[in-house]
Coordinates of C-alpha atoms in Angstrom, one line a residue:
M28 CA 4.2 -16.7 -2.0
T29 CA 5.0 -14.9 -5.2
L30 CA 6.0 -17.9 -7.2
L31 CA 2.5 -19.2 -7.6
R32 CA 0.4 -16.1 -7.4
S33 CA -2.9 -17.8 -6.4
V34 CA -1.7 -20.8 -4.3
S35 CA -3.6 -19.7 -1.2
I36 CA -6.8 -19.0 -2.9
L37 CA -6.9 -21.8 -5.5
L38 CA -10.1 -23.5 -4.4
L39 CA -11.4 -20.8 -2.2
C40 CA -14.5 -22.3 -0.6
A41 CA -15.8 -23.3 2.8
G42 CA -19.4 -24.2 2.1
V43 CA -22.2 -22.1 0.7
A44 CA -22.8 -20.4 4.0
A45 CA -19.4 -18.8 3.9
C46 CA -20.0 -16.9 0.6
E47 CA -21.8 -13.6 0.3
G48 CA -24.6 -13.9 -2.2
S49 CA -24.5 -17.6 -2.6
A50 CA -27.9 -18.0 -1.1
K51 CA -29.3 -15.5 -3.5
N52 CA -28.9 -17.4 -6.8
N53 CA -27.3 -20.8 -6.5
H54 CA -27.1 -21.4 -10.2
H55 CA -24.2 -22.6 -12.4
V56 CA -22.0 -19.9 -13.8
G57 CA -20.0 -20.4 -17.0
G58 CA -19.3 -23.8 -18.5
G59 CA -16.8 -25.3 -20.7
G60 CA -15.7 -22.6 -23.1
G61 CA -18.8 -22.8 -25.3
G62 CA -22.4 -21.8 -25.2
G63 CA -24.3 -18.9 -26.6
E64 CA -23.3 -15.3 -26.2
P65 CA -25.4 -13.4 -23.6
E66 CA -27.1 -10.2 -24.5
P67 CA -25.0 -7.3 -23.2
P68 CA -26.8 -5.1 -20.7
S69 CA -28.3 -2.0 -22.2
P70 CA -27.0 1.4 -21.1
S71 CA -30.2 1.9 -19.1
D72 CA -29.7 -1.3 -17.2
T73 CA -27.7 0.3 -14.5
I74 CA -26.7 -1.0 -11.2
R75 CA -28.2 0.7 -8.2
P76 CA -25.7 2.2 -5.7
A77 CA -25.3 -0.2 -2.8
P78 CA -26.5 1.1 0.6
A79 CA -23.8 2.9 2.6
K80 CA -21.6 0.4 4.4
F81 CA -20.8 2.5 7.5
S82 CA -22.9 4.6 9.9
C83 CA -22.0 7.0 12.6
D84 CA -22.7 6.6 16.3
A85 CA -21.5 9.8 17.8
S86 CA -21.3 8.3 21.3
A87 CA -18.9 5.5 20.2
V88 CA -15.3 5.8 21.3
P89 CA -12.7 4.9 18.6
T90 CA -9.9 2.6 19.6
E91 CA -6.3 3.6 19.1
L92 CA -2.9 1.9 18.9
P93 CA -1.4 2.3 22.3
L94 CA 2.1 3.0 21.0
P95 CA 2.5 3.2 17.2
R96 CA 5.8 1.7 16.1
L97 CA 7.4 3.3 13.1
S98 CA 7.2 1.1 10.1
R99 CA 10.4 -0.1 8.4
R100 CA 10.0 2.6 5.7
Q101 CA 9.3 5.3 8.3
L102 CA 12.2 4.2 10.3
M103 CA 14.6 4.3 7.4
N104 CA 13.3 7.7 6.4
S105 CA 13.8 8.9 10.0
L106 CA 17.4 7.6 10.0
R107 CA 18.1 9.3 6.7
F108 CA 16.6 12.5 8.2
A109 CA 19.0 12.2 11.2
V110 CA 22.0 11.8 8.9
D111 CA 21.0 14.6 6.6
H112 CA 20.6 17.0 9.5
A113 CA 23.8 16.0 11.1
L114 CA 26.2 16.1 8.2
P115 CA 24.3 17.5 5.2
G116 CA 27.5 17.8 3.1
E117 CA 28.4 14.1 3.6
A118 CA 25.0 12.5 4.0
D119 CA 25.2 10.5 0.8
A120 CA 28.6 9.1 1.7
V121 CA 27.5 8.2 5.2
W122 CA 24.3 6.6 4.0
T123 CA 26.2 4.4 1.5
K124 CA 28.4 3.1 4.3
L125 CA 25.3 2.3 6.3
T126 CA 23.4 0.4 3.6
P127 CA 24.6 -3.2 4.4
I128 CA 23.6 -2.9 8.1
L129 CA 20.3 -1.1 7.3
A130 CA 19.4 -4.1 5.1
R131 CA 19.4 -6.4 8.1
Y132 CA 16.5 -4.7 9.7
P133 CA 13.5 -7.0 9.3
T134 CA 10.8 -6.4 6.8
D135 CA 7.3 -5.6 8.2
Q136 CA 4.9 -8.4 7.5
R137 CA 1.6 -7.5 5.7
T138 CA -1.2 -8.4 8.1
P139 CA -4.6 -9.3 6.6
A140 CA -7.8 -8.3 8.3
P141 CA -9.6 -11.1 10.2
S142 CA -11.4 -13.5 7.8
D143 CA -9.4 -12.2 4.8
V144 CA -7.3 -14.9 3.1
K145 CA -4.9 -12.4 1.6
G146 CA -4.1 -8.7 1.5
G147 CA -3.3 -6.4 4.4
F148 CA -0.9 -3.6 5.0
S149 CA 2.7 -3.7 6.4
R150 CA 1.8 -0.8 8.6
L151 CA -0.5 -3.1 10.6
D152 CA 2.6 -5.1 11.7
Q153 CA 3.1 -3.6 15.1
S154 CA 5.0 -6.6 16.5
I155 CA 8.4 -6.2 18.2
Q156 CA 10.8 -9.1 17.7
Q157 CA 14.2 -9.6 19.3
T158 CA 15.8 -9.4 15.9
Q159 CA 14.4 -5.8 15.5
V160 CA 15.8 -4.8 18.8
D161 CA 19.2 -6.3 18.1
V162 CA 19.6 -4.9 14.6
M163 CA 18.3 -1.5 15.7
Y164 CA 21.0 -1.3 18.3
D165 CA 23.6 -2.2 15.7
V166 CA 22.1 0.4 13.3
G167 CA 22.1 3.1 16.0
K168 CA 25.7 2.3 16.9
A169 CA 26.8 2.3 13.2
V170 CA 25.1 5.7 12.6
A171 CA 26.7 7.2 15.7
Q172 CA 30.2 5.9 14.7
E173 CA 29.9 7.3 11.2
L174 CA 28.7 10.7 12.4
T175 CA 31.7 10.9 14.9
S176 CA 34.3 9.0 12.9
T177 CA 36.6 12.0 12.6
D178 CA 37.3 15.2 14.6
A179 CA 35.9 17.2 11.6
R180 CA 32.6 15.3 11.7
R181 CA 32.4 15.6 15.4
D182 CA 33.0 19.4 15.1
A183 CA 30.4 19.7 12.3
L184 CA 27.9 18.2 14.8
L185 CA 28.7 20.1 17.9
G186 CA 30.3 23.3 16.6
S187 CA 33.6 25.0 17.4
C188 CA 33.0 24.5 21.1
A189 CA 33.9 20.9 20.7
S190 CA 37.5 21.6 19.6
D191 CA 38.4 24.8 21.3
S192 CA 41.0 24.9 24.1
Q193 CA 38.4 25.3 26.8
T194 CA 36.8 22.3 28.6
S195 CA 34.4 24.3 30.8
N196 CA 32.0 24.7 27.9
D197 CA 32.0 21.1 26.8
R198 CA 28.8 20.1 28.7
T199 CA 27.0 23.1 27.3
C200 CA 28.3 22.3 23.9
L201 CA 26.7 18.8 24.0
E202 CA 23.5 20.0 25.5
T203 CA 23.1 22.6 22.7
F204 CA 23.5 19.8 20.2
L205 CA 20.8 17.8 21.9
R206 CA 18.4 20.8 22.0
G207 CA 19.0 21.3 18.3
W208 CA 19.7 18.0 16.4
G209 CA 18.3 15.8 19.2
A210 CA 15.0 17.7 19.2
R211 CA 14.5 17.3 15.5
V212 CA 15.4 13.6 15.6
L213 CA 13.0 12.9 18.5
R214 CA 10.4 15.2 17.0
H215 CA 9.8 17.4 20.0
P216 CA 11.7 20.1 22.0
L217 CA 13.6 18.3 24.7
S218 CA 12.8 19.1 28.3
T219 CA 15.7 19.9 30.8
A220 CA 15.3 16.5 32.2
E221 CA 15.6 14.8 28.8
V222 CA 18.7 16.9 27.9
T223 CA 20.3 16.0 31.3
L224 CA 19.5 12.3 30.8
F225 CA 21.1 12.1 27.4
A226 CA 24.1 14.3 28.2
D227 CA 24.9 12.3 31.3
I228 CA 25.7 9.3 29.1
A229 CA 28.8 11.1 27.9
G230 CA 30.1 11.3 31.5
A231 CA 33.1 13.5 32.2
T232 CA 34.1 13.8 28.5
P233 CA 31.1 15.4 26.9
V234 CA 32.7 16.2 23.5
D235 CA 34.9 13.1 23.2
K236 CA 34.1 11.3 19.9
A237 CA 33.3 8.0 21.6
A238 CA 31.2 9.7 24.3
V239 CA 29.2 11.6 21.7
A240 CA 28.7 8.3 19.8
D241 CA 27.3 6.7 22.9
V242 CA 24.8 9.6 23.3
I243 CA 23.7 9.3 19.6
T244 CA 23.4 5.5 19.9
T245 CA 21.2 5.8 22.9
L246 CA 19.0 8.5 21.4
L247 CA 18.5 6.5 18.2
N248 CA 17.4 3.5 20.3
S249 CA 15.1 5.5 22.6
P250 CA 11.3 5.1 22.5
G251 CA 10.9 8.7 21.3
F252 CA 12.7 7.8 18.1
L253 CA 11.3 4.3 17.4
Y254 CA 7.7 5.1 18.3
R255 CA 5.3 7.9 17.6
I256 CA 4.6 8.9 21.2
E257 CA 1.6 11.1 22.0
H258 CA 1.0 12.4 25.5
G259 CA -1.5 15.1 24.6
T260 CA -1.7 18.4 26.4
T261 CA -4.4 17.8 29.0
A262 CA -3.4 15.4 31.7
G263 CA -6.0 13.1 33.2
Q264 CA -8.6 13.7 30.5
P265 CA -10.1 10.8 28.4
A266 CA -9.3 12.6 25.2
S267 CA -6.5 15.2 25.1
P268 CA -5.6 17.6 22.2
L269 CA -2.2 16.8 20.7
S270 CA 0.7 19.3 21.1
A271 CA 1.8 21.2 18.0
F272 CA 4.9 18.9 17.7
E273 CA 2.8 15.7 18.1
L274 CA 0.4 16.9 15.5
A275 CA 3.3 17.8 13.1
A276 CA 4.8 14.3 13.5
K277 CA 1.4 12.7 13.0
L278 CA 0.9 14.7 9.7
S279 CA 4.4 14.0 8.4
Y280 CA 4.4 10.3 9.1
Q281 CA 0.8 9.9 7.7
F282 CA 1.5 11.6 4.4
W283 CA 5.3 11.6 3.9
Q284 CA 6.3 8.6 6.0
A285 CA 9.1 10.8 7.5
P286 CA 9.7 13.3 10.3
P287 CA 8.5 16.9 9.9
D288 CA 10.4 19.1 7.5
D289 CA 11.6 22.6 8.4
A290 CA 8.4 24.3 7.4
L291 CA 6.2 22.0 9.3
W292 CA 8.5 22.2 12.3
A293 CA 8.5 26.0 12.2
S294 CA 4.7 26.0 12.2
A295 CA 4.7 23.8 15.3
E296 CA 7.3 26.1 17.0
D297 CA 5.3 29.3 16.4
G298 CA 2.0 27.6 17.2
S299 CA 0.4 28.4 13.8
L300 CA -0.2 24.7 13.2
L301 CA -2.8 24.7 16.0
T302 CA -4.8 27.3 14.2
E303 CA -7.4 26.3 11.6
S304 CA -5.8 28.4 8.9
G305 CA -2.3 27.3 9.8
F306 CA -3.3 23.6 9.8
E307 CA -5.0 23.9 6.5
A308 CA -2.1 25.6 4.9
Q309 CA 0.3 22.9 6.0
L310 CA -2.1 20.1 5.0
D311 CA -2.5 21.6 1.5
R312 CA 1.3 22.1 1.2
M313 CA 1.9 18.4 2.2
L314 CA -0.7 17.0 -0.2
Q315 CA 0.7 19.1 -3.1
S316 CA 4.3 17.9 -2.5
P317 CA 5.9 15.2 -4.6
R318 CA 6.9 13.6 -1.2
L319 CA 3.3 12.4 -0.9
R320 CA 3.8 10.0 -3.8
G321 CA 5.8 7.5 -1.7
S322 CA 3.0 7.1 0.7
L323 CA 0.4 6.8 -2.0
D324 CA 2.5 4.2 -3.9
E325 CA 2.8 2.1 -0.8
F326 CA -1.0 2.3 -0.2
V327 CA -1.9 1.4 -3.8
S328 CA 0.7 -1.4 -4.0
E329 CA -0.3 -3.1 -0.8
W330 CA -4.1 -2.6 -1.3
L331 CA -4.0 -4.1 -4.8
R332 CA -1.3 -6.7 -3.8
L333 CA 0.9 -5.9 -6.7
D334 CA 3.9 -7.6 -5.2
E335 CA 2.1 -11.0 -5.7
L336 CA 3.0 -10.8 -9.4
P337 CA 5.8 -13.3 -9.8
S338 CA 8.8 -12.8 -12.1
L339 CA 8.0 -12.6 -15.7
V340 CA 11.3 -14.3 -16.7
A341 CA 11.5 -17.2 -14.2
L342 CA 9.9 -19.6 -16.7
R343 CA 11.8 -18.3 -19.8
N344 CA 13.2 -21.8 -20.5
D345 CA 9.9 -23.6 -20.2
P346 CA 8.7 -24.7 -23.7
I347 CA 5.1 -23.7 -23.0
Y348 CA 5.9 -20.3 -21.6
R349 CA 8.3 -19.5 -24.5
S350 CA 5.7 -20.4 -27.1
F351 CA 3.0 -18.5 -25.2
V352 CA 5.1 -15.3 -24.9
G353 CA 6.4 -15.3 -28.5
A354 CA 9.6 -13.9 -29.9
Q355 CA 10.1 -11.1 -27.4
M356 CA 10.4 -12.0 -23.8
P357 CA 9.5 -9.5 -21.1
T358 CA 12.1 -8.5 -18.6
D359 CA 12.3 -7.8 -14.9
A360 CA 12.0 -4.1 -15.8
T361 CA 8.6 -4.9 -17.4
R362 CA 7.3 -6.3 -14.1
T363 CA 8.4 -3.1 -12.3
A364 CA 6.9 -1.1 -15.1
M365 CA 3.5 -2.9 -14.5
F366 CA 3.6 -1.8 -10.9
E367 CA 4.5 1.8 -11.7
D368 CA 1.8 1.9 -14.3
V369 CA -0.8 1.4 -11.5
Q370 CA 0.9 3.7 -9.1
L371 CA 1.2 6.5 -11.6
S372 CA -2.4 6.1 -12.5
A373 CA -3.3 6.8 -8.9
W374 CA -0.8 9.6 -8.6
S375 CA -2.0 11.2 -11.9
T376 CA -5.6 10.9 -10.7
L377 CA -4.8 12.6 -7.4
V378 CA -2.8 15.5 -8.7
S379 CA -5.2 16.2 -11.5
G380 CA -8.1 16.5 -9.1
G381 CA -9.7 13.2 -10.2
S382 CA -12.0 11.1 -8.0
V383 CA -11.9 7.5 -6.8
S384 CA -14.1 6.6 -9.7
D385 CA -11.7 8.3 -12.1
F386 CA -8.9 6.1 -10.9
L387 CA -11.0 3.0 -11.5
N388 CA -11.8 4.1 -15.0
D389 CA -8.5 5.7 -16.0
R390 CA -7.6 4.4 -19.5
R391 CA -4.2 6.1 -19.9
S392 CA -0.9 4.2 -20.1
Y393 CA 1.9 5.4 -17.8
T394 CA 4.8 3.4 -19.0
A395 CA 8.2 3.9 -20.6
D396 CA 8.7 0.2 -21.0
P397 CA 8.4 -0.9 -24.7
F398 CA 7.1 -4.3 -23.9
L399 CA 4.3 -3.0 -21.7
A400 CA 3.5 -0.2 -24.1
G401 CA 3.2 -2.9 -26.8
I402 CA 0.7 -4.8 -24.7
Y403 CA -1.4 -1.6 -24.4
G404 CA -1.0 -0.7 -28.0
V405 CA 0.4 2.8 -27.2
P406 CA 3.7 4.6 -27.6
V407 CA 6.0 4.7 -24.6
W408 CA 5.5 7.7 -22.3
D409 CA 8.4 9.9 -21.3
G410 CA 6.6 11.2 -18.2
S411 CA 5.9 14.7 -19.6
G412 CA 2.7 15.9 -21.1
D413 CA -0.5 13.8 -21.3
A414 CA 0.0 10.1 -21.0
P415 CA -1.4 8.2 -24.1
V416 CA -4.9 6.8 -24.0
I417 CA -5.2 3.1 -24.5
P418 CA -7.2 2.6 -27.8
S419 CA -9.1 -0.6 -26.9
Q420 CA -12.5 0.2 -25.5
N421 CA -12.4 -3.1 -23.6
R422 CA -9.3 -1.9 -21.7
S423 CA -11.5 -0.3 -19.2
G424 CA -9.1 1.0 -16.6
L425 CA -7.8 -0.5 -13.3
L426 CA -9.3 -4.0 -13.8
T427 CA -7.4 -4.4 -17.1
R428 CA -4.0 -3.0 -16.2
A429 CA -1.4 -5.6 -16.8
A430 CA -0.2 -5.7 -13.2
L431 CA -3.6 -7.1 -12.2
L432 CA -3.8 -9.6 -15.1
A433 CA -0.3 -11.0 -15.6
T434 CA 0.7 -14.2 -13.8
G435 CA 4.3 -15.0 -14.7
T436 CA 3.1 -18.3 -16.3
A437 CA 1.4 -19.2 -19.6
S438 CA -2.0 -19.6 -17.9
T439 CA -4.4 -17.0 -16.5
R440 CA -5.6 -17.2 -12.9
P441 CA -9.4 -16.5 -13.0
I442 CA -9.7 -17.7 -9.3
H443 CA -7.1 -15.2 -8.2
K444 CA -8.6 -12.4 -10.3
G445 CA -12.1 -13.2 -9.1
Y446 CA -10.9 -13.1 -5.5
L447 CA -9.0 -9.9 -6.0
V448 CA -12.1 -8.2 -7.4
R449 CA -14.4 -9.6 -4.7
N450 CA -12.1 -9.0 -1.7
A451 CA -9.7 -6.1 -2.6
L452 CA -12.0 -4.0 -4.8
L453 CA -15.4 -4.7 -3.3
C454 CA -14.3 -5.5 0.3
Q455 CA -16.5 -8.6 0.3
Q456 CA -15.2 -11.6 2.3
V457 CA -15.1 -15.1 0.9
G458 CA -14.7 -18.2 3.0
A459 CA -11.3 -19.8 3.5
P460 CA -10.5 -22.9 1.4
P461 CA -11.1 -26.2 3.1
P462 CA -8.1 -28.2 4.4
N463 CA -8.1 -30.6 1.5
A464 CA -8.0 -27.8 -1.2
S465 CA -5.5 -28.3 -3.9
D466 CA -2.3 -26.2 -3.6
R467 CA -1.7 -26.1 -7.4
P468 CA -3.3 -23.4 -9.5
P469 CA -5.6 -24.9 -12.1
A470 CA -3.9 -24.7 -15.5
P471 CA -5.2 -25.5 -19.1
T472 CA -4.3 -28.7 -20.8
D473 CA -3.5 -29.3 -24.5
R474 CA -7.3 -29.8 -25.0
M475 CA -9.1 -27.9 -22.2
T476 CA -9.2 -24.2 -21.7
T477 CA -8.5 -22.5 -18.4
R478 CA -12.2 -21.8 -17.8
Q479 CA -13.0 -25.5 -18.5
V480 CA -10.5 -26.7 -16.1
V481 CA -11.5 -24.3 -13.3
T482 CA -15.2 -25.0 -13.8
Q483 CA -14.5 -28.8 -13.7
L484 CA -12.5 -28.4 -10.4
T485 CA -14.7 -25.9 -8.6
S486 CA -18.3 -26.0 -9.7
G487 CA -19.5 -29.0 -7.7
G488 CA -20.0 -29.9 -4.0
S489 CA -19.4 -27.3 -1.3
C490 CA -16.9 -25.5 -3.5
G491 CA -19.6 -24.5 -6.0
G492 CA -21.4 -22.2 -3.6
C493 CA -18.4 -19.8 -3.4
H494 CA -16.9 -20.3 -6.8
N495 CA -20.0 -20.3 -9.0
N496 CA -21.5 -17.2 -7.4
S497 CA -18.7 -15.1 -6.0
I498 CA -15.2 -16.0 -7.1
N499 CA -15.2 -17.4 -10.6
P500 CA -17.6 -15.0 -12.5
P501 CA -15.4 -11.9 -12.3
G502 CA -12.4 -13.9 -13.2
F503 CA -14.1 -15.5 -16.2
V504 CA -15.1 -12.1 -17.5
L505 CA -11.4 -11.1 -17.5
E506 CA -10.4 -14.2 -19.6
G507 CA -10.4 -11.8 -22.5
F508 CA -6.8 -11.0 -21.5
D509 CA -4.0 -13.5 -21.4
A510 CA -1.4 -14.2 -18.7
L511 CA 0.7 -11.2 -19.8
G512 CA -2.3 -8.9 -19.9
R513 CA -2.6 -9.0 -23.7
E514 CA -6.1 -8.7 -25.1
R515 CA -7.2 -12.0 -26.8
G516 CA -10.1 -13.6 -28.6
V517 CA -8.8 -17.2 -28.4
E518 CA -6.9 -19.2 -25.9
R519 CA -3.9 -20.9 -27.4
L520 CA -3.4 -24.4 -25.9
F521 CA 0.0 -26.2 -25.9
N522 CA 1.4 -29.7 -25.3
P523 CA 4.3 -30.1 -22.9
Q524 CA 6.7 -29.6 -25.7
G525 CA 5.3 -26.1 -26.4
Q526 CA 3.6 -27.0 -29.6
E527 CA 0.2 -25.3 -30.1
T528 CA -2.6 -27.9 -30.2
A529 CA -5.7 -25.8 -30.4
A530 CA -7.0 -22.2 -30.2
P531 CA -10.6 -22.2 -29.0
S532 CA -12.5 -19.0 -28.7
V533 CA -12.5 -17.5 -25.2
D534 CA -15.7 -17.5 -23.3
T535 CA -15.9 -14.3 -21.2
S536 CA -19.6 -14.5 -20.4
A537 CA -20.6 -14.7 -16.8
D538 CA -23.5 -14.1 -14.5
V539 CA -22.0 -11.6 -12.0
W540 CA -23.6 -10.9 -8.7
L541 CA -22.6 -7.7 -6.8
Y542 CA -25.0 -7.4 -3.9
D543 CA -28.7 -8.0 -3.1
S544 CA -30.5 -8.5 -6.4
E545 CA -28.0 -6.6 -8.4
Q546 CA -26.8 -9.3 -10.8
R547 CA -26.1 -9.1 -14.6
V548 CA -25.0 -11.4 -17.3
I549 CA -22.0 -9.7 -18.9
S550 CA -19.2 -10.6 -21.2
S551 CA -16.5 -7.9 -21.1
A552 CA -14.2 -6.2 -18.7
A553 CA -15.7 -2.8 -19.6
E554 CA -19.1 -4.1 -18.4
L555 CA -17.6 -5.4 -15.2
S556 CA -15.9 -2.1 -14.5
R557 CA -19.2 -0.3 -15.2
M558 CA -21.0 -2.6 -12.7
V559 CA -18.4 -2.1 -10.0
D560 CA -18.4 1.7 -10.5
E561 CA -22.1 2.1 -10.5
S562 CA -22.6 0.0 -7.4
Q563 CA -20.2 2.4 -5.5
L564 CA -18.9 -0.6 -3.6
F565 CA -15.5 0.2 -5.0
E566 CA -15.6 3.7 -3.5
S567 CA -16.7 2.3 -0.1
C568 CA -13.9 -0.3 -0.3
V569 CA -11.2 2.3 -1.0
A570 CA -12.4 4.3 2.0
Q571 CA -12.2 1.2 4.2
H572 CA -8.7 0.2 3.0
Y573 CA -7.4 3.8 3.3
F574 CA -8.6 3.9 6.9
R575 CA -6.6 0.7 7.6
F576 CA -3.5 2.1 6.0
A577 CA -3.8 5.5 7.7
H578 CA -4.5 4.1 11.2
A579 CA -2.2 1.0 11.0
R580 CA -5.1 -1.2 12.3
V581 CA -8.3 -2.8 11.3
E582 CA -11.4 -0.7 11.8
S583 CA -14.1 -1.2 14.4
T584 CA -17.3 -0.6 12.5
S585 CA -18.9 0.7 15.6
G586 CA -16.1 2.7 17.3
D587 CA -14.7 4.1 14.0
G588 CA -18.1 4.4 12.2
C589 CA -18.2 8.2 12.1
L590 CA -14.9 8.6 10.3
L591 CA -15.5 5.6 8.1
S592 CA -18.9 7.0 7.2
E593 CA -17.3 10.3 6.3
L594 CA -14.6 8.7 4.2
E595 CA -17.2 6.6 2.4
S596 CA -19.3 9.7 1.7
V597 CA -16.4 11.6 0.3
A598 CA -15.3 8.7 -1.9
R599 CA -18.8 8.2 -3.3
S600 CA -19.4 11.8 -3.9
G601 CA -17.1 12.2 -6.8
A602 CA -14.9 14.6 -4.9
P603 CA -11.2 14.7 -5.6
M604 CA -9.1 11.8 -4.2
A605 CA -7.1 14.4 -2.3
D606 CA -10.3 15.1 -0.3
L607 CA -10.3 11.5 0.9
L608 CA -6.8 12.0 2.3
K609 CA -7.7 15.3 3.8
T610 CA -10.7 13.8 5.6
I611 CA -8.4 11.7 7.7
A612 CA -6.5 14.7 8.9
R613 CA -9.5 17.0 9.3
H614 CA -11.4 14.5 11.5
P615 CA -11.4 15.5 15.2
T616 CA -9.9 12.2 16.2
F617 CA -6.7 13.0 14.2
K618 CA -5.9 16.1 16.4
Q619 CA -6.4 14.4 19.7
R620 CA -5.3 11.4 21.7
S621 CA -7.8 9.1 23.4
F622 CA -6.9 7.4 26.6
Q623 CA -10.2 5.6 27.1

């Protein structure tokens, strides 16, 4: 999928009826790289905020995942937690030994929402495959064998009672271990029945290394470890409040992708987590912790589909690519730096109290990679102090970050970019490509620009409805940046031998429709960013995507309308991004389990 970034959306059309807005103004957009320059919109020619997308029906009942499975990342973090709490002094060494077998656990598949051609979050993959079951058994067994590989490690787990001369206390020794380490790993205090169930696995030799390993293997393969089980505290009710430990686990996996730490566990033990002040104190602490960044990075990366950027060096021997790039070739580290630049923009916005709009418009560079810093025209950033501001006024923020512009080839992908803006940033669906759509990304020739080729291929027939009105215009506006994300005024064309044949001016003008009658002829990325921001469709879209990420499922606009409406309102209000995250946790549905 990553080799050709836009293969699945090359000619993204399914008739005019499939495209939002195509019935509004079915006129031709863009042409063949020429034409007069449009008048830019005046500052007063603002876009009206779009109507709110979501509404609340207080009588509606939200749906819930029946049994949330830990994602791969959450599972790996939970295993590391188990090792750290078992043998803190040897955890790194143990984890290194486990790495090969851990790598065998299948990767979660990103699952798009219905009618979306691309996108989705790996958290939405709740499937259970036989491979997962088999590998997890091997993982649990390997962890158990490492933790009990020597008498010293066994004694560190169970205490001196495991090696003293008495045998009468062996069962108590194992049960104490289960009530301590076992409770933390399963994320709730174990009942007497649970302790008995696990301890019985050891049989007549409760502290024998092999017997203890069997107990640990079983525990790490139990539903209480692999899933986030919520029973609630009121049996027989359609909606039941979560216990303090269930709430602690829900918070920690939501924001840290890991089990509760000692402070959160203690707040569950003493009951303070169930008080309003205690809950708010823990929520604030978690959102101010650096551990939040891992979850935010995953959300931003998957929402913006950063992993679709192919290698920047795979075509290093291609004559056209070499001529396009120039003397200095980017590296694999540059590709990683492009991802981190977007992730750090989101993180910086969040920790500084910035809003969703601030993230869209953030013009600072967050890279220590010299190649990427050169693209932005800024010095490298060492991570301390204020990040440098990108000097070009047309480098307008998120839309013009290199991660969203680069393609790994010598040609831009206006179709891909247009679809990304339309679908990922505005949450507008576009019809799927017809069965006979080309599977090759349109590329410039030695005489035709990218825009000319794309227009020629997509402007006619049923394809024109989607491409002319929805997909192509945002992508054409971004043609002011090349396939590495460098700002440009001309598009250099090459023959197959990599010799430059022409350098026509880039046409970035397009008639961009957002919603209803909100449509403008614009010619720069800065104007496109302004349109997107003023419409507040971006803010509504972020709220929708974060809901999906937080709940590991696609929303029901009726059943989930109240929470979605609240998230949308917060995102549109200019409130800090952190408030969007807090809204999830503060909503009544977060603290209860629905059994309807």
